[in-house]
């Protein structure tokens, strides 16, 4: 990404222009990476002073992470990975199949379905908290109680309107002629979907993968409703508990915060190529 083009500095030449670019870049780096660097340093620092900032720990130590083990932080981290792993997989599967139906099939009430998905994106989580808890306590038709189970935290995030809408709009841009040619060659519906549609939608999968991972990883209200005991807490709930615990030092809290932040960064880096391709493809098509 080039900031000098957006700021009109690309055509500037000379020492002053170069110095201006360096200053602008330095400010951007400080603003965007400063908090992350501060968290990274403080997590490995033994003597913590909240009012000071340094580029290297005064006393480098892993003690904060060892104390985090005593507070079951790694158990909460494992719970988060279980929920986000199965939840994201389910969400991407639902999004792909639902988007294919909306983008390629015509049926009555399709507009109503799209409006209902948009409505779910506009409702705050607090509004649906009580109805969701009632549904999870007595699953319709099956009459199963999902409170206190991982399934209760995974199933509600399996369908997300944002991911379905992104995939739907992307699939609409896939040329219909490719499907018609495949049908002439004798390919069935499932084969067309798996060998033509899905591979062409990899950029969109990167987009919904990044946003879906972040959405599920940051869930607070849903695990709070489902988890009856601390053994099933995810990391966002644990961070709130650690913050209110007077026996927990600031170092342990910062170590837990770093552990909560790193997976999102790793997920973005893993999907970065598809994510950027998905954004640029949407810009070009738009």
XYZ file of C-alpha atoms in Angstrom:
286
model
C 0.000 0.000 0.000
C 1.400 3.382 -1.037
C 0.467 6.365 1.119
C 2.512 8.881 -0.901
C 0.175 8.532 -3.911
C -2.918 9.175 -1.787
C -1.283 12.196 -0.163
C -0.005 13.637 -3.436
C 3.663 13.179 -2.560
C 4.580 10.751 -5.336
C 5.469 13.527 -7.779
C 7.485 15.430 -5.206
C 11.255 15.288 -5.519
C 14.147 16.615 -3.498
C 15.420 16.441 0.087
C 12.390 18.168 1.602
C 9.959 15.785 -0.095
C 11.991 12.793 1.056
C 12.111 14.123 4.615
C 8.351 14.719 4.526
C 7.707 11.161 3.380
C 9.934 9.756 6.123
C 8.123 11.803 8.780
C 4.692 10.762 7.508
C 5.665 7.091 7.359
C 7.185 7.261 10.844
C 4.007 8.802 12.260
C 1.847 6.147 10.616
C 4.034 3.355 11.931
C 3.984 4.856 15.435
C 0.191 5.254 15.442
C -0.642 1.804 14.081
C 2.093 -0.305 15.667
C 2.793 1.654 18.859
C 0.092 -0.045 20.991
C 1.063 -3.490 19.701
C 4.760 -2.899 20.402
C 3.925 -1.580 23.875
C 1.833 -4.661 24.629
C 4.522 -7.000 23.312
C 7.236 -5.386 25.415
C 5.165 -5.128 28.581
C 4.123 -8.792 28.389
C 7.788 -9.826 28.762
C 8.672 -7.136 31.291
C 9.061 -7.990 34.977
C 8.965 -4.462 36.389
C 5.942 -2.733 34.934
C 5.236 0.957 35.078
C 1.975 1.846 33.313
C 3.104 5.465 32.905
C 6.316 4.645 31.007
C 7.121 3.190 27.605
C 10.326 1.504 26.494
C 11.510 -0.295 23.373
C 13.055 -3.099 25.427
C 11.957 -4.749 28.695
C 13.798 -3.533 31.798
C 13.883 -7.119 33.086
C 13.105 -9.669 30.372
C 11.143 -12.591 31.804
C 8.576 -15.267 30.980
C 7.162 -15.076 34.483
C 3.980 -13.370 33.335
C 3.186 -16.269 31.005
C 4.012 -18.814 33.707
C 1.657 -17.076 36.111
C -0.972 -17.055 33.374
C -0.889 -20.851 33.509
C -1.866 -20.721 37.187
C -4.881 -18.602 36.222
C -6.005 -21.141 33.569
C -5.366 -18.678 30.737
C -4.167 -21.457 28.438
C -7.336 -23.450 29.093
C -9.378 -20.425 28.055
C -7.147 -20.049 24.999
C -7.801 -23.680 24.054
C -11.554 -23.148 24.438
C -11.332 -20.149 22.119
C -9.466 -22.177 19.498
C -12.058 -24.959 19.653
C -14.950 -22.533 19.201
C -13.316 -20.469 16.449
C -12.000 -23.528 14.599
C -15.281 -25.400 14.284
C -17.341 -22.202 14.169
C -15.384 -20.694 11.273
C -15.440 -23.955 9.324
C -19.206 -24.225 9.766
C -19.714 -20.552 8.925
C -17.725 -20.772 5.680
C -19.580 -23.930 4.600
C -22.964 -22.357 5.301
C -21.952 -19.125 3.563
C -20.743 -20.892 0.416
C -23.823 -23.097 0.008
C -26.269 -20.324 0.917
C -24.553 -17.870 -1.434
C -24.682 -20.369 -4.301
C -28.422 -20.740 -3.825
C -28.987 -16.988 -3.698
C -26.646 -16.161 -6.579
C -27.508 -18.952 -9.009
C -31.032 -20.114 -8.163
C -34.299 -18.264 -8.514
C -37.056 -18.973 -6.006
C -40.001 -17.218 -4.416
C -39.237 -15.152 -1.371
C -35.569 -14.637 -2.231
C -35.886 -10.907 -1.564
C -37.432 -11.629 1.829
C -34.529 -13.929 2.685
C -32.015 -11.198 1.782
C -33.908 -8.660 3.894
C -33.983 -11.023 6.861
C -30.209 -11.523 6.630
C -29.692 -7.763 6.522
C -31.967 -7.420 9.560
C -29.827 -9.847 11.559
C -26.786 -7.651 10.879
C -28.553 -4.558 12.178
C -29.675 -6.041 15.506
C -27.295 -5.594 18.468
C -26.342 -8.764 20.300
C -27.927 -7.505 23.499
C -31.384 -7.534 21.877
C -31.240 -11.210 20.944
C -29.441 -12.361 24.104
C -32.574 -13.501 25.977
C -34.285 -15.168 22.968
C -30.999 -16.866 22.097
C -30.596 -18.235 25.613
C -34.140 -19.638 25.501
C -33.524 -21.307 22.144
C -30.230 -22.818 23.263
C -31.829 -24.108 26.461
C -34.501 -25.943 24.449
C -33.533 -26.389 20.812
C -36.704 -26.369 18.679
C -37.883 -29.747 17.323
C -34.918 -31.615 18.815
C -35.556 -30.378 22.388
C -31.874 -30.412 23.241
C -30.235 -28.274 25.904
C -27.040 -26.763 24.465
C -26.225 -24.673 27.530
C -22.908 -25.842 28.912
C -21.724 -27.370 25.612
C -19.312 -26.264 22.907
C -22.086 -26.764 20.364
C -24.003 -23.956 22.057
C -21.145 -21.574 21.258
C -20.504 -22.933 17.746
C -23.936 -23.328 16.145
C -25.124 -19.702 16.598
C -22.064 -18.354 14.743
C -22.426 -20.920 11.948
C -24.534 -18.531 9.865
C -23.532 -14.881 9.536
C -25.348 -12.516 7.205
C -22.210 -10.568 6.325
C -20.355 -13.644 5.045
C -23.359 -14.851 3.052
C -23.855 -11.458 1.417
C -20.169 -11.139 0.497
C -20.123 -14.607 -1.061
C -23.430 -13.980 -2.853
C -22.244 -10.778 -4.508
C -18.956 -12.395 -5.498
C -20.642 -15.474 -6.994
C -22.924 -13.272 -9.063
C -19.826 -12.042 -10.905
C -18.750 -15.555 -11.927
C -19.610 -15.933 -15.646
C -22.624 -18.155 -16.226
C -21.023 -19.351 -19.463
C -18.535 -21.408 -17.447
C -21.355 -23.387 -15.869
C -23.137 -23.846 -19.180
C -19.949 -25.161 -20.785
C -19.457 -27.588 -17.886
C -23.042 -28.829 -18.189
C -22.525 -29.449 -21.906
C -19.512 -31.586 -20.988
C -21.741 -33.614 -18.683
C -20.778 -32.151 -15.309
C -23.369 -32.338 -12.561
C -24.497 -29.584 -10.212
C -22.257 -30.632 -7.348
C -19.207 -31.010 -9.589
C -19.755 -27.558 -11.113
C -20.065 -26.093 -7.653
C -16.920 -27.805 -6.313
C -14.618 -27.494 -9.339
C -15.674 -24.168 -10.875
C -17.567 -21.922 -8.490
C -15.633 -22.506 -5.260
C -12.103 -22.191 -6.774
C -13.066 -18.907 -8.452
C -14.353 -17.595 -5.113
C -11.104 -18.068 -3.177
C -10.572 -14.284 -2.791
C -14.027 -13.971 -1.227
C -13.254 -16.932 1.030
C -10.209 -15.018 2.267
C -12.359 -11.997 3.065
C -15.013 -13.914 4.991
C -12.287 -16.009 6.626
C -10.588 -12.959 8.141
C -13.793 -11.213 9.209
C -15.383 -14.460 10.391
C -12.371 -15.401 12.496
C -12.331 -11.969 14.140
C -16.081 -12.026 14.769
C -16.026 -15.454 16.423
C -12.781 -14.859 18.324
C -14.117 -11.642 19.864
C -17.434 -13.170 20.944
C -18.214 -12.183 24.528
C -21.959 -12.345 25.064
C -22.516 -15.789 23.514
C -19.922 -17.664 25.632
C -21.173 -15.749 28.652
C -24.668 -17.149 28.035
C -23.600 -20.702 27.242
C -20.702 -21.338 29.653
C -22.109 -22.135 33.129
C -18.670 -22.583 34.713
C -15.265 -21.044 34.220
C -13.937 -24.283 32.678
C -15.692 -23.401 29.414
C -14.817 -19.718 29.313
C -13.204 -18.321 26.225
C -10.372 -15.811 26.396
C -12.467 -12.604 26.059
C -14.495 -13.577 29.137
C -11.334 -14.577 30.989
C -9.750 -11.189 30.306
C -12.699 -9.450 31.931
C -12.428 -11.776 34.937
C -8.665 -11.269 35.251
C -9.094 -7.514 35.090
C -11.447 -7.549 38.082
C -9.254 -9.963 40.086
C -7.152 -7.971 42.545
C -4.701 -10.861 42.968
C -3.752 -10.810 39.294
C -0.901 -8.485 38.427
C -0.815 -6.213 35.414
C 1.866 -8.404 33.845
C -0.386 -11.478 33.729
C -3.207 -9.412 32.259
C -0.916 -8.060 29.539
C 0.390 -11.557 28.772
C -3.174 -12.821 28.401
C -4.022 -9.824 26.209
C -1.077 -10.630 23.948
C -2.234 -14.239 23.645
C -5.702 -12.976 22.724
C -4.311 -10.624 20.066
C -1.795 -12.859 18.285
C -4.290 -15.340 16.720
C -6.123 -12.520 14.929
C -2.853 -11.236 13.492
C -1.814 -14.737 12.426
C -5.223 -15.318 10.814
C -4.902 -12.108 8.804
C -1.406 -13.022 7.660
C -2.595 -16.501 6.666
C -5.478 -15.137 4.581
C -3.694 -11.935 3.519
C -3.237 -12.783 -0.153
C -6.828 -13.948 -0.655
C -8.093 -11.079 1.510
C -6.383 -8.410 -0.606
C -7.410 -10.120 -3.840
C -10.995 -10.200 -2.632
C -10.979 -6.476 -1.821
C -9.320 -5.466 -5.079
C -11.603 -7.763 -7.106
C -14.633 -6.079 -5.561
C -13.194 -2.655 -6.318
C -12.495 -3.525 -9.958
C -15.895 -5.113 -10.497
C -17.631 -2.220 -8.780
